[in-house]
Short mmCIF file of C-alpha atoms in Angstrom, two decimals:
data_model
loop_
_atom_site.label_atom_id
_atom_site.label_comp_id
_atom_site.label_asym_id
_atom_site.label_seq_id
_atom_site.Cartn_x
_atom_site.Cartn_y
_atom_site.Cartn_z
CA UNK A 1 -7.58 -30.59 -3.70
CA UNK A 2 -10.11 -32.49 -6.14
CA UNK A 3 -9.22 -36.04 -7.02
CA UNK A 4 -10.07 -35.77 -10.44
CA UNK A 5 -9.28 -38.61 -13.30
CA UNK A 6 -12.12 -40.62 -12.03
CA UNK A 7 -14.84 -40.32 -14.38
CA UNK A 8 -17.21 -40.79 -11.50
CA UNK A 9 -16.51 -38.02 -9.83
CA UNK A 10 -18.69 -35.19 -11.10
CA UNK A 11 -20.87 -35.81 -8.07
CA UNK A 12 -18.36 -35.05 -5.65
CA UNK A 13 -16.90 -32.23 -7.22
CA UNK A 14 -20.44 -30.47 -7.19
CA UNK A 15 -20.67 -31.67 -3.48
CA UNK A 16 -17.25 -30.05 -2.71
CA UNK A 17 -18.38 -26.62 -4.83
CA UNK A 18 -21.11 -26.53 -2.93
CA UNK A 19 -19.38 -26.49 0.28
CA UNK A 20 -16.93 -24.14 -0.81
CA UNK A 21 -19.18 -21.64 -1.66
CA UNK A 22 -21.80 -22.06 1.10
CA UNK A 23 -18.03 -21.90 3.22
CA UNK A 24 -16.97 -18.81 1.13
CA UNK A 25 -20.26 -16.55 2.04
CA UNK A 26 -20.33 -17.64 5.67
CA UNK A 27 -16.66 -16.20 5.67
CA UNK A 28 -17.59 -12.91 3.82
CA UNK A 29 -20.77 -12.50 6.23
CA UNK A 30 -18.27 -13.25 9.05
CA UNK A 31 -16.15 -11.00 8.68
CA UNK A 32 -18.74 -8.28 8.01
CA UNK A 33 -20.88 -8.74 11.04
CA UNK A 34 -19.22 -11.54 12.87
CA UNK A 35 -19.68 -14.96 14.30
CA UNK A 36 -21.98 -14.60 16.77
CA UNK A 37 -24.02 -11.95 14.57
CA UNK A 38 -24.32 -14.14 11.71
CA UNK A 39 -27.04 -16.63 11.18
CA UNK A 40 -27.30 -19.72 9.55
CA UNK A 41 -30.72 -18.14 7.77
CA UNK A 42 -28.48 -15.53 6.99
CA UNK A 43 -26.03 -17.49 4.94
CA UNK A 44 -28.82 -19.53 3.26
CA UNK A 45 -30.34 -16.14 2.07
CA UNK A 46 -26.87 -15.04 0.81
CA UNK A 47 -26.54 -17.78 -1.65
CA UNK A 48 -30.84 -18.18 -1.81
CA UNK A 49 -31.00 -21.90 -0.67
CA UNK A 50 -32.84 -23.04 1.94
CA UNK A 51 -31.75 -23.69 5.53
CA UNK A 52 -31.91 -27.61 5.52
CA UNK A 53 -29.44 -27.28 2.17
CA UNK A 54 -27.17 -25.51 4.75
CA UNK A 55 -27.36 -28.32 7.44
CA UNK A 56 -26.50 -31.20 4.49
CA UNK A 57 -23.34 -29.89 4.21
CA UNK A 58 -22.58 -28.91 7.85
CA UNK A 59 -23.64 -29.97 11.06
CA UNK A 60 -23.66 -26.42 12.55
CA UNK A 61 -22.16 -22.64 12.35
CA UNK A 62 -19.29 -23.74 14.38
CA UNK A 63 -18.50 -26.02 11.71
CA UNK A 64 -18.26 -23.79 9.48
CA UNK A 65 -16.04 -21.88 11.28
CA UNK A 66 -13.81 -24.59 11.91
CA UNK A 67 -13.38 -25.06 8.22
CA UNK A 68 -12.77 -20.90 7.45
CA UNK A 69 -10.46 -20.87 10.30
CA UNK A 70 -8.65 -23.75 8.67
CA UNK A 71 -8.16 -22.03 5.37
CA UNK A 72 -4.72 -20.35 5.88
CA UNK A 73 -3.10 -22.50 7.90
CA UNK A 74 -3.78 -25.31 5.44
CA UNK A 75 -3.21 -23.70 2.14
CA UNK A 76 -0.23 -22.13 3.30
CA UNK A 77 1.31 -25.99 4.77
CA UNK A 78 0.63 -27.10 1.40
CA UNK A 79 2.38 -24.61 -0.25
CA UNK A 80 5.30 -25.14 2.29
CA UNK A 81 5.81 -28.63 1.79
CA UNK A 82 5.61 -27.84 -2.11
CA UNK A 83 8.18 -25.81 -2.14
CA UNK A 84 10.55 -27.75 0.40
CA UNK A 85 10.15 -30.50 -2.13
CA UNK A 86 11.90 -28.15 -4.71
CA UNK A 87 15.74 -29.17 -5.04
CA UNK A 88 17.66 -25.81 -4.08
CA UNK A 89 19.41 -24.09 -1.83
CA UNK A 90 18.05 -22.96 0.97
CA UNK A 91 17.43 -19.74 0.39
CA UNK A 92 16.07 -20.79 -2.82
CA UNK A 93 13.84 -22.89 -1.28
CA UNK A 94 12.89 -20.18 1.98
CA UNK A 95 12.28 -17.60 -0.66
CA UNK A 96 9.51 -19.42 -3.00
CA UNK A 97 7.99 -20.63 0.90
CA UNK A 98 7.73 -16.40 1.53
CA UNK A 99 6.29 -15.50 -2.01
CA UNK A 100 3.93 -18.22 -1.87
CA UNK A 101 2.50 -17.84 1.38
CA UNK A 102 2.28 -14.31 1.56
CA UNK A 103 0.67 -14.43 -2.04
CA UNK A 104 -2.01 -17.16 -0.24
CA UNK A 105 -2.04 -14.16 2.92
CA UNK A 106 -2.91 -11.57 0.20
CA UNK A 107 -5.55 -13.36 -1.54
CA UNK A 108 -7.09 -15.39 1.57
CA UNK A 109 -7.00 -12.02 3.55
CA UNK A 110 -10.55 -12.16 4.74
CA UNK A 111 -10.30 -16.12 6.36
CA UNK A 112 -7.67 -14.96 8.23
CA UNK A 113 -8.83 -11.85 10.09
CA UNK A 114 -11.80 -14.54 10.72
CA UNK A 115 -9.64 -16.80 11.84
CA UNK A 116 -7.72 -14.01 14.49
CA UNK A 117 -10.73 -12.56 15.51
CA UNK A 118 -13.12 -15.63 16.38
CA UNK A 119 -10.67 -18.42 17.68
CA UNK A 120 -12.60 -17.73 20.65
CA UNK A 121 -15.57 -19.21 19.20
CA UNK A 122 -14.26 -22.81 18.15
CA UNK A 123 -14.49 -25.70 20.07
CA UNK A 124 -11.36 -25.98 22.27
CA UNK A 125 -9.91 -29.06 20.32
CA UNK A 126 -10.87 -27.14 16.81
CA UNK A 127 -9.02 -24.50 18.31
CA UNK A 128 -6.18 -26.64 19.46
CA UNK A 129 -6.10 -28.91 16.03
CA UNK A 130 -5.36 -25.47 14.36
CA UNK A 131 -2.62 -24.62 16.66
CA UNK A 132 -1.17 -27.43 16.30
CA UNK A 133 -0.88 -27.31 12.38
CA UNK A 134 0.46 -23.55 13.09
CA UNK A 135 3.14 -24.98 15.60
CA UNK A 136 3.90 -27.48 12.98
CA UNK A 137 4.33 -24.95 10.06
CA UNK A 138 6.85 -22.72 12.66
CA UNK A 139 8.37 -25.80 13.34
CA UNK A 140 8.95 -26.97 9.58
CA UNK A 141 10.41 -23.33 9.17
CA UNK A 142 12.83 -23.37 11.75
CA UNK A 143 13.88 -26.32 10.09
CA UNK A 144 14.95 -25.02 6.89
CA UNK A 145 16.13 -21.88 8.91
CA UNK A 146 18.73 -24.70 10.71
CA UNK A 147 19.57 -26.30 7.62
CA UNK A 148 20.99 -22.92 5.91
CA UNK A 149 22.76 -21.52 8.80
CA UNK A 150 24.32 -25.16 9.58
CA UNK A 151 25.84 -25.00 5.63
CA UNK A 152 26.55 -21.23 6.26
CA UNK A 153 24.19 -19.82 4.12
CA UNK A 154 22.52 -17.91 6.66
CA UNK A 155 23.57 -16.08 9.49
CA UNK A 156 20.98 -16.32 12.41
CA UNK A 157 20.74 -16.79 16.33
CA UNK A 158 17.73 -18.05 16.68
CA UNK A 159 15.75 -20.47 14.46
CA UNK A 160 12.68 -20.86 16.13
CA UNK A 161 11.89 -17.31 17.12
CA UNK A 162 13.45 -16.10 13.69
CA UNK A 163 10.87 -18.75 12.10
CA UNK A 164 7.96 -17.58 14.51
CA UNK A 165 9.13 -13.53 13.37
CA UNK A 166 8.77 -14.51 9.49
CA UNK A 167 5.04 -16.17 9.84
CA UNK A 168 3.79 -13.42 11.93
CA UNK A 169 5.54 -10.70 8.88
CA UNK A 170 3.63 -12.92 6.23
CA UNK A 171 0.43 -13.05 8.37
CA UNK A 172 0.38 -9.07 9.25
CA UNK A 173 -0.51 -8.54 6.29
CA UNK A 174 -3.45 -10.27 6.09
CA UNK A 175 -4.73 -7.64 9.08
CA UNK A 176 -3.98 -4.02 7.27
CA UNK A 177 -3.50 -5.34 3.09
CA UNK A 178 -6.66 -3.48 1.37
CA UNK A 179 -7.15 -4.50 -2.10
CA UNK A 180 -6.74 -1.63 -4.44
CA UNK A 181 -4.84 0.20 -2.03
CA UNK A 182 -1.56 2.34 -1.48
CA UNK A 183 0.79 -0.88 -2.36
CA UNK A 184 -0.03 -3.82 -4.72
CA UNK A 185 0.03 -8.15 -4.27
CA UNK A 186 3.49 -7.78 -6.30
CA UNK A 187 4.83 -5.17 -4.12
CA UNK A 188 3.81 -6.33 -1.08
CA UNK A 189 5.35 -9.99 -1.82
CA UNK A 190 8.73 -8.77 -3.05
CA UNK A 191 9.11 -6.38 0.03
CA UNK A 192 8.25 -9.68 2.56
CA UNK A 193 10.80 -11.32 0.25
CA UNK A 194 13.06 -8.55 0.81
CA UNK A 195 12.81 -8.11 4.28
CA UNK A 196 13.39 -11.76 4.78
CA UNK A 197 16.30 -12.32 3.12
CA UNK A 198 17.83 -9.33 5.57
CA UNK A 199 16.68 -11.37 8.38
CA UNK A 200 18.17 -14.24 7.48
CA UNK A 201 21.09 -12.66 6.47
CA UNK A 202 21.91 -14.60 3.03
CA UNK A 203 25.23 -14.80 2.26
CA UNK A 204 26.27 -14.37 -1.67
CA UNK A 205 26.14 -17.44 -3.31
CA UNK A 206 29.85 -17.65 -4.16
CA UNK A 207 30.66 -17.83 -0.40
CA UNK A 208 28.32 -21.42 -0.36
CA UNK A 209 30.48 -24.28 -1.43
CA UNK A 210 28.53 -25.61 -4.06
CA UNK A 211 29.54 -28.93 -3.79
CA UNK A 212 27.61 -28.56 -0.41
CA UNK A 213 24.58 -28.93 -1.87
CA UNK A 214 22.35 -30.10 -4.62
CA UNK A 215 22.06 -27.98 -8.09
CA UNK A 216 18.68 -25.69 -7.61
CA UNK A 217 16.42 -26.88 -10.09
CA UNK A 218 13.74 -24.40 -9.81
CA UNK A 219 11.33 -22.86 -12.77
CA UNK A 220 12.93 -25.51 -15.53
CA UNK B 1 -0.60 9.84 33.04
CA UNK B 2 -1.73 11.41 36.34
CA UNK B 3 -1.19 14.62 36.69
CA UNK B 4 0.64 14.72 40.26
CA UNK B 5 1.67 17.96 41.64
CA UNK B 6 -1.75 19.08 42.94
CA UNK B 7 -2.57 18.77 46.33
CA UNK B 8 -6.22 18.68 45.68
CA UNK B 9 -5.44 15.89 42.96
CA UNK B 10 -6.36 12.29 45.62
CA UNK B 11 -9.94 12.52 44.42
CA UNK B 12 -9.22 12.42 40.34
CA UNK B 13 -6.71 9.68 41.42
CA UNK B 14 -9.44 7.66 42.54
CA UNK B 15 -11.66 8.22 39.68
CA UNK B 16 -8.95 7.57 37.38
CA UNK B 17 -7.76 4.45 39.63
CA UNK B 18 -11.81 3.04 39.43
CA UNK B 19 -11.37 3.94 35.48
CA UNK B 20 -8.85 1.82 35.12
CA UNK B 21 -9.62 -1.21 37.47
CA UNK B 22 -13.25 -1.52 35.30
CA UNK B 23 -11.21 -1.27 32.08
CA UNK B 24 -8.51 -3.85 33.34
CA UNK B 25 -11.76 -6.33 34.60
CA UNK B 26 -13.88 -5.94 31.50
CA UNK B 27 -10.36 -6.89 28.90
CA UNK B 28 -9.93 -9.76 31.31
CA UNK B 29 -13.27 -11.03 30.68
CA UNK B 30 -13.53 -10.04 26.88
CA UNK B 31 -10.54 -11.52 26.50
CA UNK B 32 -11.74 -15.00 27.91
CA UNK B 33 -15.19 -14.86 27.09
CA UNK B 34 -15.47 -12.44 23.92
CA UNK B 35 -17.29 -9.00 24.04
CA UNK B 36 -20.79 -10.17 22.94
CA UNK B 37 -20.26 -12.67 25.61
CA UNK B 38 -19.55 -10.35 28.67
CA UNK B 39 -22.26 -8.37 30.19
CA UNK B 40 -21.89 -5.66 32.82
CA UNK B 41 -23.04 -7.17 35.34
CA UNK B 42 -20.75 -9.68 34.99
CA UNK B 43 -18.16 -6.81 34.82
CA UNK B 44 -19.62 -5.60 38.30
CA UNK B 45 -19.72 -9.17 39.74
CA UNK B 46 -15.85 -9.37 39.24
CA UNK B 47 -15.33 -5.92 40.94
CA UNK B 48 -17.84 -6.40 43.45
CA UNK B 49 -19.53 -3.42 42.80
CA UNK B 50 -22.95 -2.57 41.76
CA UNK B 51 -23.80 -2.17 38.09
CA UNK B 52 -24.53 1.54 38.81
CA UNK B 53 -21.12 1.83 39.85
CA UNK B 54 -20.06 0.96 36.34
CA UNK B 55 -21.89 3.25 34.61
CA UNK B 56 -20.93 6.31 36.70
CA UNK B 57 -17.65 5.91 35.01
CA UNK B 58 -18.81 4.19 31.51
CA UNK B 59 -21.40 5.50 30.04
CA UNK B 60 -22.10 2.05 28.12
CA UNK B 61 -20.34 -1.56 27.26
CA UNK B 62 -19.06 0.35 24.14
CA UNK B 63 -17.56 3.11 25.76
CA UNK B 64 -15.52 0.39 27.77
CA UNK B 65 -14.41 -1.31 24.52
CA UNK B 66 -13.06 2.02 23.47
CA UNK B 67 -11.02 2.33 26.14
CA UNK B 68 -9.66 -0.65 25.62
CA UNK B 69 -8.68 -0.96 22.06
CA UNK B 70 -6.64 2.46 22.59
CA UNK B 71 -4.54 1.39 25.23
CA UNK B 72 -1.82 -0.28 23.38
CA UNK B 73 -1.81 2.40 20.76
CA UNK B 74 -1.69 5.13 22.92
CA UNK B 75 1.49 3.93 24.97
CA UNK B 76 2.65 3.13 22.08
CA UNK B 77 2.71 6.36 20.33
CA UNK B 78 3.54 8.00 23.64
CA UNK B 79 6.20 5.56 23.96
CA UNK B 80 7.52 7.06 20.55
CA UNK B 81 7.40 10.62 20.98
CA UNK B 82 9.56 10.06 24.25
CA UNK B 83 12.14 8.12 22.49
CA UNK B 84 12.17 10.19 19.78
CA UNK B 85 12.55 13.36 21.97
CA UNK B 86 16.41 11.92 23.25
CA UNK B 87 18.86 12.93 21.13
CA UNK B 88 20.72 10.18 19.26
CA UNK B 89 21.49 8.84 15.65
CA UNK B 90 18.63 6.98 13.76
CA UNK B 91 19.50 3.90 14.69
CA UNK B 92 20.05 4.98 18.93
CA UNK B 93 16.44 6.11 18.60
CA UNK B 94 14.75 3.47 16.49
CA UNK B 95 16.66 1.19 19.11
CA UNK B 96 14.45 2.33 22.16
CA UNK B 97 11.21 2.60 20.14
CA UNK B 98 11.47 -1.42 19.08
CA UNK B 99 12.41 -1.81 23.18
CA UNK B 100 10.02 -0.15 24.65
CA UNK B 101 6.99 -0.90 22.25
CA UNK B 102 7.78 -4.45 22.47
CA UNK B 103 7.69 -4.57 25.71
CA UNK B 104 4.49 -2.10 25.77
CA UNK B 105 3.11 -5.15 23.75
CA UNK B 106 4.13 -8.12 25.69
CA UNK B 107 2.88 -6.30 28.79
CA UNK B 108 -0.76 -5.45 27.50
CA UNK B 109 -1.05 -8.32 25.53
CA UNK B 110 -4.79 -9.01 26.46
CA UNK B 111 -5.71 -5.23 25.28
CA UNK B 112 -4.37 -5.38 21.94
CA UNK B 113 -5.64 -9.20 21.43
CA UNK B 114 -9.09 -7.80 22.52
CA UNK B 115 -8.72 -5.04 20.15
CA UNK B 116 -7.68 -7.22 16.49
CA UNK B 117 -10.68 -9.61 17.82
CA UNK B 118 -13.13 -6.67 18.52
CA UNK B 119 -12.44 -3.61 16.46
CA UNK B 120 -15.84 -4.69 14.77
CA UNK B 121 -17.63 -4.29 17.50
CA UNK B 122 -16.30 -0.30 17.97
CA UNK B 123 -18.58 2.72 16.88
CA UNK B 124 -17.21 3.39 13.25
CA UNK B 125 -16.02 6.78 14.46
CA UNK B 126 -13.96 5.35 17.18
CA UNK B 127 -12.66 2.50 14.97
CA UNK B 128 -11.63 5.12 12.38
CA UNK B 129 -9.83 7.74 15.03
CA UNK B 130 -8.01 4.22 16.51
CA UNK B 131 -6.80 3.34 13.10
CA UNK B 132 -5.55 7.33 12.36
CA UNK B 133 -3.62 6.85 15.63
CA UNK B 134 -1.99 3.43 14.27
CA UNK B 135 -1.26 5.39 11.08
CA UNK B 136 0.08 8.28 12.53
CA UNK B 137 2.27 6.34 14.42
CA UNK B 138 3.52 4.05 11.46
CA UNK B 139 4.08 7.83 9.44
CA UNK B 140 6.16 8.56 12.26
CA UNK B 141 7.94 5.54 12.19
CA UNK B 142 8.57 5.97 8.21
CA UNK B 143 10.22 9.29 9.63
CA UNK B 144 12.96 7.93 11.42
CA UNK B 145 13.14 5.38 8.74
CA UNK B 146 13.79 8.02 5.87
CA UNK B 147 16.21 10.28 7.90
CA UNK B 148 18.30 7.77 8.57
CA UNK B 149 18.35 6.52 5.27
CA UNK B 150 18.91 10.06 4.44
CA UNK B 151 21.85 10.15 6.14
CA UNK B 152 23.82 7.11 5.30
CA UNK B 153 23.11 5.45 8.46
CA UNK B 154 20.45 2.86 7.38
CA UNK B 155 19.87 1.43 3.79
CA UNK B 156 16.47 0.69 2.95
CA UNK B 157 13.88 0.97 0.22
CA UNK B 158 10.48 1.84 0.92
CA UNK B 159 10.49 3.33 4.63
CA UNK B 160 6.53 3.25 4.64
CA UNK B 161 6.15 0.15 3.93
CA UNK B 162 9.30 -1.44 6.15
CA UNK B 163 7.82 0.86 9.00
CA UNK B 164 4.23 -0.88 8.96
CA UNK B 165 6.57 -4.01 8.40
CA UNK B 166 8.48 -3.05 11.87
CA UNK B 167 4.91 -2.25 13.37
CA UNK B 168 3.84 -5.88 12.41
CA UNK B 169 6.92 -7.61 13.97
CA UNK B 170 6.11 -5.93 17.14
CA UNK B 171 2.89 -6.21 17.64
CA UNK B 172 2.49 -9.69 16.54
CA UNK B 173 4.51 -10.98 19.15
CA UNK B 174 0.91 -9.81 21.41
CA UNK B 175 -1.10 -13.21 19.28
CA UNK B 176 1.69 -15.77 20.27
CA UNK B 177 3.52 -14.72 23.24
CA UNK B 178 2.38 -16.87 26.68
CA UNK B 179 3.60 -15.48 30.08
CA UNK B 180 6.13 -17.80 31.26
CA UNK B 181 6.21 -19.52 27.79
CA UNK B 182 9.17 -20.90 26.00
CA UNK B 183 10.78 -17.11 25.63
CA UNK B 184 11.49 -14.66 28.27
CA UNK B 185 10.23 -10.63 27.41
CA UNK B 186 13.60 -10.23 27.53
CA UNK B 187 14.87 -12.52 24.82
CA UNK B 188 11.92 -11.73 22.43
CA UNK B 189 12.83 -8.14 23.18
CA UNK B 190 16.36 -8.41 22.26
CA UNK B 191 15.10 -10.90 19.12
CA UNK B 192 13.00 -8.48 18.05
CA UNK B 193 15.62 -5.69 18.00
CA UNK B 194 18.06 -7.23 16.44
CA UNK B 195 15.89 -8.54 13.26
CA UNK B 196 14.91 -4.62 13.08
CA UNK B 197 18.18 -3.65 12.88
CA UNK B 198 18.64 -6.14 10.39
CA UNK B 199 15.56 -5.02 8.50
CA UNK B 200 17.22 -1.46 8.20
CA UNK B 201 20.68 -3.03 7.34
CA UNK B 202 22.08 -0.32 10.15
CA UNK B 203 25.75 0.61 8.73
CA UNK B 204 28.50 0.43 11.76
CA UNK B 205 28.85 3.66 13.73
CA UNK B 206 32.06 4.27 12.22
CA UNK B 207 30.93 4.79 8.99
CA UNK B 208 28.51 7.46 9.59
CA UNK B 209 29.97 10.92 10.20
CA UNK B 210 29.96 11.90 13.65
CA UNK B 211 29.46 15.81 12.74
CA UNK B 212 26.28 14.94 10.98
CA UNK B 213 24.04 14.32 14.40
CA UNK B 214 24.60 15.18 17.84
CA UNK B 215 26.62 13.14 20.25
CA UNK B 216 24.21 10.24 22.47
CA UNK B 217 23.42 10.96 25.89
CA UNK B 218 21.02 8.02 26.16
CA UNK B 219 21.23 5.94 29.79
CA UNK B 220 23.47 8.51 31.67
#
C-alpha cells in the first residue's frame, strides 16, 4: 500500500507506520476489553506516547475503529481483484481467491472478530461504507461463480447465495481459528480450498473445452 | 421445554413465561443498542414493569446475558439429539440436523448475533461452559460425519474439521440474513442443505447397502 520510488517519501512512510501501529494496539486492546472499555489513554500507554500523539493521527476512537473494521474487507478485495487479474480458468482463478483470503482471515483474525463484534459502534455511514465493500466483494464472487458454470465448469444453482456461503466459510474462521491450535494456517486453507471446490462442483478439466478459454498462466 | 402434564404446573408457566419475555426484551435492546449500552431500567421501561420485577427473575444484567448467549446453542444441540434419535442413514439424519438448525438460526437470529458481539462481556465460567456446549455439539456432528464415512455413504477427509465447517455455514447465515430480505428461510434452508450434502459428497442411495442401516421411517 506504500507508494514507494519517490525518494521523498520517507516522511510518509513513518507517518503511515505510525498509524499502523497506533491502529494495530487499539485493535489488540479491542478485542481484549472492547470498544467501549478501551480508552484513548489506554492506547497511548500501550505504545508509551502521549495522548495528543494519538489525536495527530486520528480524530477520535471511532476512527480508529472505522479503520480496524476496514482491515478485512479491504485486504481481502485486494487480494480478489489480484487474483481475478490472473489469466486462468475459473476454478483456477476461484481457488487462489479462497487460499488467499482465508490466509488474510487466518492472519487478520483479531480485526475481524473486532469488526463482528463492534459494528454497532461505527457511525451508521462507516457502518454502511463497509457493507457496501462486503456486498461488492459477494457480488464480484458471484461473478466468477456465473462465469464457470456459464462455460460448464461448475455445476451450481445459485450464484449469489453460493458466493454469500463461501465468504461466510472463509470468514468463520476468523471467529474459532486459535493460533497454535488443534489444526494449522496450511491445513485450515487447503480444507476451505477443499470444501469449495465440492461446492462448486468442478468438473475435471478434460470435460472444459479448452479452446473455451484462455491458457492459465499462473505461478510462471 | 415446559414440563406440561401437571395440574399444579400454571404458576411455573408464568414464571417461565416472565423468564422469557425479559430475556426476549433485553436481546431486542442489546441487539440495537449493545449490552454496555442497555440498562435495566431500560429493560423494565420496555416491559412496563418495575425494575424489581426484573430482578426477581435475574439476579443481575449478566445473568440476563447468559441466558441469552445459550439460547441458540441449546436448541441447537437439542435440535440434534432429536434428529439424531430417528432412525435413518447418515445422510437422512445429517439432512434434518442442517434443516432444523438452520432454521433454529434464522429464527433467533438476534440471540446468536448478541452472543458473537457479547461473549466478552460473559463471566469467564459461563463463556467457557457456552463454548463446551458449541464443542460438544460440533464432536457430535464429527460423529455422524465419521459413521457415515465409515460406511461408504459419505466421502470425506477430516470429519472434525468439515463438521465445525458445517457449523460455520449454518450459523453464519444468523450475521447476513434480513427478515423479508432478498432470500426466503426457505430457500436459504434448502441452499444450505444442499451445499452440505455437497460438502460430504453423499454417494446415491443405491450404492450403499441397504442391510447395513435400518430402513427410514422419517415424516410418516
Amino acid at each position: 500500500m506504500t507508494a514507494a520510488g519517490s525518494r521523498n517519501n520517507l516522511k510518509a512512510e513513518l507517518a503511515q507506520f505510525k498509524r499502523r501501529r497506533i491502529r494495530e494496539e487499539a485493535n489488540h486492546l479491542f478485542y481484549r476489553q472492547g470498544y467501549e472499555g478501551t480508552t484513548i489513554d489506554a492506547i497511548a500507554d500501550k505504545l508509551q506516547v502521549t495522548k495528543p500523539f494519538i489525536y495527530s493521527y486520528y480524530k477520535n476512537k471511532g476512527e480508529i475503529l472505522y479503520d480496524i473494521a476496514r482491515v478485512g474487507i479491504t485486504l481481502s478485495s485486494e487480494a480478489l481483484e489480484r487474483c481475478l487479474a490472473i489469466p486462468g480458468s475459473s476454478w483456477d482463478q476461484l481457488k487462489l481467491v479462497v487460499d488467499e483470503v482465508t490466509r488474510i482471515v487466518v492472519q487478520n483474525q483479531e480485526y475481524i472478530v473486532v469488526y463482528q463484534r463492534e459494528e454497532k459502534n461505527l457511525e451508521p455511514e462507516q457502518a454502511r461504507a463497509i457493507r457496501e465493500q462486503r456486498s461488492a466483494f459477494d457480488h464480484r464472487l458471484a461473478e466468477v461463480l456465473a462465469s464457470g458454470e456459464a462455460v460448464g465448469e461448475f455445476r451450481l444453482q445459485d450464484p449469489p447465495l453460493t458466493a454469500t456461503t463461501i465468504g461466510g466459510m472463509m470468514s468463520w474462521v476468523a471467529l474459532w481459528y486459535q493460533p497454535g491450535g488443534h489444526w494449522s494456517e496450511a491445513e485450515i486453507i487447503t480444507h476451505i480450498i477443499r470444501s469449495v471446490e465440492r461446492l462448486v462442483a468442478v468438473r475435471g478439466r478434460q470435460e472444459v473445452p479448452p479452446a473455451s478459454r484462455p491458457q492459465p498462466e499462473i505461478r510462471k
